[in-house]
Coordinates of C-alpha atoms in Angstrom, one line a residue:
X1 CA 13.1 13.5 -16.4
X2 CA 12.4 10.1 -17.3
X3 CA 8.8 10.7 -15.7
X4 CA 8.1 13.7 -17.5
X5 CA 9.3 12.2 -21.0
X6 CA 6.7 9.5 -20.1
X7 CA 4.0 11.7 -19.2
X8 CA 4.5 13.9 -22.6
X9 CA 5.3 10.7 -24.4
X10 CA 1.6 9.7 -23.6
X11 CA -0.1 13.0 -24.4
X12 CA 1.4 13.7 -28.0
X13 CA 0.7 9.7 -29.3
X14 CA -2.3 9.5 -27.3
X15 CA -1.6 7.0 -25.3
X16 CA -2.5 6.0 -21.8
X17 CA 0.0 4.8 -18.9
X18 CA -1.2 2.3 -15.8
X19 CA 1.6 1.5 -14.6
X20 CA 5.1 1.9 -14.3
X21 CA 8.4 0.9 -12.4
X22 CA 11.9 2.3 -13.2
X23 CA 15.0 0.3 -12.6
X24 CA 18.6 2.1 -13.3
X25 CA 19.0 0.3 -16.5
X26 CA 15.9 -0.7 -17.8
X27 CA 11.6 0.2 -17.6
X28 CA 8.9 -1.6 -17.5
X29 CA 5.3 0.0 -18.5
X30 CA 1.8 -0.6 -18.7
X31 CA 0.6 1.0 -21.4
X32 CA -2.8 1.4 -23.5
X33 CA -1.3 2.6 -26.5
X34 CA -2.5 2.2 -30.9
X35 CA 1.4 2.4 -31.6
X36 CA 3.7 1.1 -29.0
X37 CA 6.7 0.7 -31.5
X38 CA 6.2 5.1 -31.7
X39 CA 5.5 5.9 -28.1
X40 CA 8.9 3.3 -27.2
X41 CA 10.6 5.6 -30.2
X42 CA 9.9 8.9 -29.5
X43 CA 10.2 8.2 -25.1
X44 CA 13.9 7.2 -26.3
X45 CA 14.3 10.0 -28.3
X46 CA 13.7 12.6 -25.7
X47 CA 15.3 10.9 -22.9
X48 CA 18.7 9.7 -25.2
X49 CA 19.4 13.5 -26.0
X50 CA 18.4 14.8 -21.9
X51 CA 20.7 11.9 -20.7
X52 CA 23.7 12.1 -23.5
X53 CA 23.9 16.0 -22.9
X54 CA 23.4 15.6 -19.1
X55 CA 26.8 13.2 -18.9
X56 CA 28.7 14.4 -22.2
X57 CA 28.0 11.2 -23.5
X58 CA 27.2 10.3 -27.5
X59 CA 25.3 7.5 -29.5
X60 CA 22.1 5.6 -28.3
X61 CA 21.5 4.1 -24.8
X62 CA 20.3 0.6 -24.5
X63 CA 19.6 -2.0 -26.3
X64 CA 18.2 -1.7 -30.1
X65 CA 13.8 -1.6 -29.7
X66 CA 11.9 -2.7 -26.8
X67 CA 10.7 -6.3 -25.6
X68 CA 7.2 -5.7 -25.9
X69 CA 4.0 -8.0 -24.8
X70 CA 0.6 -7.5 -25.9
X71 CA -2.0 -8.2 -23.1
X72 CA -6.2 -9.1 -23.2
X73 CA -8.4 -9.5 -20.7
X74 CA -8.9 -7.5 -17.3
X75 CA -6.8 -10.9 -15.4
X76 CA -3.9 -10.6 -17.4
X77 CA -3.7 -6.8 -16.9
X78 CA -4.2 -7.4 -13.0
X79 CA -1.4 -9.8 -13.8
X80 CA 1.0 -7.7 -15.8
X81 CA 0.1 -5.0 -13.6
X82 CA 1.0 -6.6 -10.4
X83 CA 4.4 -8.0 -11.8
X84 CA 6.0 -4.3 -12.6
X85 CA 5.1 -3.0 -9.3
X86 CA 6.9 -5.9 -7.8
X87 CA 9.7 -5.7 -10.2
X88 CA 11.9 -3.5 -7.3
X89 CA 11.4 -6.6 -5.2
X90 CA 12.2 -9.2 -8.2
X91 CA 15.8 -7.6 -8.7
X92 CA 16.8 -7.2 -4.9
X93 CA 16.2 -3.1 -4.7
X94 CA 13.9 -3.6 -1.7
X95 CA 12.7 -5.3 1.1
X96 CA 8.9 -5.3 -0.2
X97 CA 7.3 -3.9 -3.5
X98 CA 6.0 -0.7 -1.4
X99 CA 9.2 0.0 0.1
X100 CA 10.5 0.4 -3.3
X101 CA 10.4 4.4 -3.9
X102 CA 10.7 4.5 -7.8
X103 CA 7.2 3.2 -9.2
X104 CA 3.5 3.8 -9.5
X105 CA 2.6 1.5 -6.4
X106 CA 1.6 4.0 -3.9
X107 CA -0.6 6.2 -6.5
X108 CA -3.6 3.2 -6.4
X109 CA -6.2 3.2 -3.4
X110 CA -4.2 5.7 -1.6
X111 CA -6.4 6.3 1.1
X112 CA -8.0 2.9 1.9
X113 CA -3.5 1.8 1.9
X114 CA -2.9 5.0 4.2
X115 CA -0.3 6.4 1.2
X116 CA -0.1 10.1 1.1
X117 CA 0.2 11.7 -2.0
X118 CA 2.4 15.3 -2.9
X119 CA 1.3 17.8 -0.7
X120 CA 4.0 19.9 -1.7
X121 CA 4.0 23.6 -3.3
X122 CA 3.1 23.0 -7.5
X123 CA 4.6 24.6 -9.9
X124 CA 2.5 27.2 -12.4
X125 CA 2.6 27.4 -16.5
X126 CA 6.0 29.3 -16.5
X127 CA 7.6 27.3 -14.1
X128 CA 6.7 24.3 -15.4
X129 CA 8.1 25.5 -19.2
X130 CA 11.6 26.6 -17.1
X131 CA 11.7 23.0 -15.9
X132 CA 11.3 21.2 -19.4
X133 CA 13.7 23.5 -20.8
X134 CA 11.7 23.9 -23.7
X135 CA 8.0 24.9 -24.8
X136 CA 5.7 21.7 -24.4
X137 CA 1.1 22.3 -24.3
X138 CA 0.6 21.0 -21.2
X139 CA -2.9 19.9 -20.4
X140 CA -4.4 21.3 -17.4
X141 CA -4.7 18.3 -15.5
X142 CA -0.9 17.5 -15.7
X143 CA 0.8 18.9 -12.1
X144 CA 4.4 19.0 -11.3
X145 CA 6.2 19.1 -8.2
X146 CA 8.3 21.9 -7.1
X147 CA 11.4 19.6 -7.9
X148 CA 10.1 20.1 -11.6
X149 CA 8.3 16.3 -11.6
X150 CA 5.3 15.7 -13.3
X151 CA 2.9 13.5 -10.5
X152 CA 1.8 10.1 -11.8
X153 CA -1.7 10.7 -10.6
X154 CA -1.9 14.2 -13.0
X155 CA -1.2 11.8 -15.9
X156 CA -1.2 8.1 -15.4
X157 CA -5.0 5.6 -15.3
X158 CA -4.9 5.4 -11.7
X159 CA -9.0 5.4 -11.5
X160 CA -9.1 2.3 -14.4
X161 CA -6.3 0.3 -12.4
X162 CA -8.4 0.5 -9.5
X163 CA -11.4 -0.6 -11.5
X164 CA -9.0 -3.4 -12.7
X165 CA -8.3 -4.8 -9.1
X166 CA -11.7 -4.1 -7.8
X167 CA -10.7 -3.0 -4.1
X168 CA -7.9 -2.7 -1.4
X169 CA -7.6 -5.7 -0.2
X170 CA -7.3 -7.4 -3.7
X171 CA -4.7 -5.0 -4.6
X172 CA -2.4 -5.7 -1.5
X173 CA -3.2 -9.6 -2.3
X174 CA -1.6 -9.2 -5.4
X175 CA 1.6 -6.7 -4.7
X176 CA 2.6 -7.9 -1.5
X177 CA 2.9 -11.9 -2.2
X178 CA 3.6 -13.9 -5.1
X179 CA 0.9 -17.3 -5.7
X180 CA 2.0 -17.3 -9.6
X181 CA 0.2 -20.4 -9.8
X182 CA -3.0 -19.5 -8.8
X183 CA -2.7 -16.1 -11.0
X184 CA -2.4 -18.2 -13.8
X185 CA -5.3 -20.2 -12.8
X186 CA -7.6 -17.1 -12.2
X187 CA -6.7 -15.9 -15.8
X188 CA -7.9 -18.6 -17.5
X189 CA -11.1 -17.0 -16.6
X190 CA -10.1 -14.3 -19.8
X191 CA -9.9 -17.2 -22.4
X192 CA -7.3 -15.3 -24.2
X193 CA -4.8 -17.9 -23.9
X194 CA -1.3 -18.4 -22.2
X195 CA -1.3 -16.9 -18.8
X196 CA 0.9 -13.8 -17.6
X197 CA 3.7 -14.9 -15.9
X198 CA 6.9 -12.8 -14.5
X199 CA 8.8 -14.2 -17.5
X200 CA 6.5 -12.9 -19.9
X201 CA 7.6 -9.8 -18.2
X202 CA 11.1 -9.5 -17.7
X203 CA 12.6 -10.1 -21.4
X204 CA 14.4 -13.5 -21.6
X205 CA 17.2 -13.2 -23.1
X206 CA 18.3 -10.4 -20.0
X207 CA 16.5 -12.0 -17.0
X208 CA 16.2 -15.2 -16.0
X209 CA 12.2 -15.5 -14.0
X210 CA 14.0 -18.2 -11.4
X211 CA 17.0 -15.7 -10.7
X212 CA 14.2 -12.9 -9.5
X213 CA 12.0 -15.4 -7.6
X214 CA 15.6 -15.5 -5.5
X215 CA 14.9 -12.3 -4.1
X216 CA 11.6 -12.9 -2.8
X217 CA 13.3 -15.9 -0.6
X218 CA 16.2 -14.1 0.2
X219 CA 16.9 -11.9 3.5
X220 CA 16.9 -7.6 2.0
X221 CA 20.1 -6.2 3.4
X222 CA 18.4 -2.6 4.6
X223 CA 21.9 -1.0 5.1
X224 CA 22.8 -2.1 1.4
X225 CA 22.8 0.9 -1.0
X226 CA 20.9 0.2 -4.0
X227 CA 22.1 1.5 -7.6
X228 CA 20.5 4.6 -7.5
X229 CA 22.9 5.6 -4.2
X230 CA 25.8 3.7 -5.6
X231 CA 25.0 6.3 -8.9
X232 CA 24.9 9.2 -6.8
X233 CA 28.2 8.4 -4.7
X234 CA 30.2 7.9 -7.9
X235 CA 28.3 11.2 -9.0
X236 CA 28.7 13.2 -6.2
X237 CA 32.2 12.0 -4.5
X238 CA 34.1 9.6 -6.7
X239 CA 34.1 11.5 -9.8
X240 CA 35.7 14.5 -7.6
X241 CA 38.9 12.5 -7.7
X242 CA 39.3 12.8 -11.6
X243 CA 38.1 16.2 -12.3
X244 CA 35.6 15.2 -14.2
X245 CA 32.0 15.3 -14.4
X246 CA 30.2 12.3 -16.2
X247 CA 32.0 8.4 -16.0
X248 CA 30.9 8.7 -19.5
X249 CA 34.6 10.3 -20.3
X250 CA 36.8 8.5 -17.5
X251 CA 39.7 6.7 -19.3
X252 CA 40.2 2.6 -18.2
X253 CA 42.5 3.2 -15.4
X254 CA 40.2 5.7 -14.0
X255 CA 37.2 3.2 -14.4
X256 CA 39.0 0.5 -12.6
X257 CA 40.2 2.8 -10.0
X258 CA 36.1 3.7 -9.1
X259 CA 35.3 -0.1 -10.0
X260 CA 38.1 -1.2 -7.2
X261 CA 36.9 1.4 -4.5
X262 CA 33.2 0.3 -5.1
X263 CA 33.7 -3.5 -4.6
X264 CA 37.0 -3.1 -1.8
X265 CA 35.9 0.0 0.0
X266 CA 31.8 -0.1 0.0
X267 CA 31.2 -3.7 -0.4
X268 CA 29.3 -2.8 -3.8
X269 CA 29.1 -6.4 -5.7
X270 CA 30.3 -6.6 -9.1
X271 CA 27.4 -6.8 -10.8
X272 CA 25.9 -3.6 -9.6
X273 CA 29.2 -1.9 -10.0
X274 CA 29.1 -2.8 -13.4
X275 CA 25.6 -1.7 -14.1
X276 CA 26.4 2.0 -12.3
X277 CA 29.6 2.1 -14.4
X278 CA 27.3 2.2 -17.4
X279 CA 28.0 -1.4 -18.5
X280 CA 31.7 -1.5 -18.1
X281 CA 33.4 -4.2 -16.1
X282 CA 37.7 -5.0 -16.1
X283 CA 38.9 -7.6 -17.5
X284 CA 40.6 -9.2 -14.7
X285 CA 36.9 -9.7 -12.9
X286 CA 35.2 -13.0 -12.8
X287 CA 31.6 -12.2 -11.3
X288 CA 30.7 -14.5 -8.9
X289 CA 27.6 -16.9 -9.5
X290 CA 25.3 -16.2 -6.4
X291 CA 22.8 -18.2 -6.9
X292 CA 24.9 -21.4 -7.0
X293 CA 26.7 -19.5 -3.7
X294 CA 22.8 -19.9 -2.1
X295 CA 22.5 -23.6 -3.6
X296 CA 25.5 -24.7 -1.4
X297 CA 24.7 -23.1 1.6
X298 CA 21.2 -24.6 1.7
X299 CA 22.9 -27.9 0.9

C-alpha cells in the first residue's frame, strides 16, 4: 500500500518519483516535485489512515515532517540516487544492495543487468478500484499486479535515471561498491557546491553515516531474518497467543512476553525487536553497543 500511496501521491501533486527504497520504519525518495512539504503531507495522510485502521491503532506515525534535501546537478542526483538504493545494505537488511527486495534497484537497465520485470497476470480498471478500496483516475500507463501493487516502472522516471547514469556498467559502479571519496570528487564537476554524501542522506539526528558504513565491512548473516519477517512472525504466530490482532493493543506484559520470545527464542537483537514492536522497548533492557562490540574484537 505504501507503493500505491506513492504512485497516486505523485499523480495528484504532479510530481515525479526516481527512486525509492523502503525500510520498516522509515523511506527514503527521489523525488522531482514543485512542493515536497505537500507530496510528504498528503503520502502521510493516506498511508496514516490505511495503517492506523489496518492495526486498530490511533494518532500519527512517525516523527513530525520529513528530513528533506534539495539536490542540483545530474552528479549529485547520480549520487543521491545511488545512496537510497544502497540504503538496504547501509542498515544491515542485505547482503548487497540488489539482494535487497524492497526498492527501485532492479527497475533501471533491466535487460543489459539480466533483471526480469512482472510478468505476472495485471489487473483491469475494476479490479484495480477493488484493490484501492476506493475510486482513484488512474492514468492508463499505471499497471498493477495481481497482488493489487502498482509496478514502479508504470509510474516511477526509470528512462531519466538511466539518462542520469549513462549506461550499465556505470550504474553497477555506483550500486554495488561504495568510493564516497571519489563521488564527491566527480560532483564537483556540477559546481553547485557541497558534495552528496550518505549523511546528507540518512537524517542526522536518527543515523549516524559511520554506523551504516559498518554494514558494508561487516559479514551479512543470510539465515538472519530481517524486520520485515520478524513483522510477519509476530503478525502471523505470536500475536495468536493473545487473541489479538494488531501489537498496537497488547498490554506491557504482553509486549514483554513477545519482546522476551524474540530476543531468547529467535535470536532477534534488541534493536530490531524494538523497531517491530513499533518503538517499544522494557525497561529492564540495556541495548548493547555493537559497534564498540566490533572495535574490541579487531583490537
Amino acid at each position: 500500500m505504501a507503493i500505491n500511496y506513492l504512485a497516486l501521491t505523485a499523480l495528484n501533486t504532479n510530481s515525479h518519483i526516481l527512486a525509492d527504497a523502503l525500510m520498516s520504519n522509515h523511506i527514503h525518495l527521489i523525488v522531482m516535485t514543485e512542493n515536497p512539504e505537500e507530496f510528504s503531507r498528503r503520502f502521510r495522510i493516506h498511508y496514516v489512515k490505511y495503517f492506523n485502521h489496518k492495526y486498530s491503532r490511533h494518532g500519527s506515525l512517525g516523527e513530525q515532517g520529513a528530513f528533506s534535501l534539495k539536490i542540483e546537478g545530474d552528479r549529485h542526483a547520480v549520487a543521491a540516487i545511488s545512496y537510497v538504493l544502497r540504503n538496504g545494505l547501509h542498515h544491515g537488511q542485505a547482503a548487497t544492495a540488489f539482494a535487497y527486495k524492497y526498492t527501485s534497484i532492479k527497475e533501471y537497465f533491466t535487460e543489459q543487468m539480466g533483471f526480469e520485470r512482472y510478468h505476472g497476470s495485471i489487473l483491469n480498471s475494476s479490479e484495480m478500484r477493488k484493490a484501492l478500496k476506493k475510486w482513484h483516475n488512474v492514468p492508463d500507463h499505471y499497471v498493477m499486479s495481481s497482488e493489487g501493487v502498482f509496478l514502479r516502472h508504470s509510474f516511477e522516471e526509470i528512462t531519466l535515471v538511466e539518462m542520469l547514469y549513462v549506461s550499465a556498467k556505470s550504474f553497477q559502479f555506483y550500486t554495488r561498491g561504495n568510493t564516497e571519496n571519489m563521488w564527491a570528487k566527480d560532483q564537483e564537476n556540477d559546481n553547485t557546491g557541497k558534495p552528496i554524501e550518505l549523511s546528507s542522506i540518512e537524517d542526522p539526528r536518527v543515523y549516524k553515516s559511520e554506523d551504516l558504513f559498518i554494514n558494508e565491512r561487516r559479514r551479512f548473516d543470510q539465515k538472519k531474518m530481517d524486520d520485515f519477517q520478524v513483522c510477519h512472525l509476530i503478525d502471523s504466530i505470536l500475536l495468536k497467543k493473545f487473541k489479538v490482532s494488531s501489537i498496537y493493543v497488547l498490554w506491557e506484559s504482553a509486549k514483554e512476553d513477545i519482546f522476551k520470545d524474540l530476543i531468547y527464542n529467535y535470536c532477534i537483537s534488541g534493536k530490531r525487536a524494538q523497531r517491530c514492536l513499533g518503538g517499544w522497548l522494557p525497561s529492564w533492557y540495556v541495548p548493547q553497543d555493537t559497534n564498540k562490540r566490533i572495535e574490541e574484537r579487531s583490537e
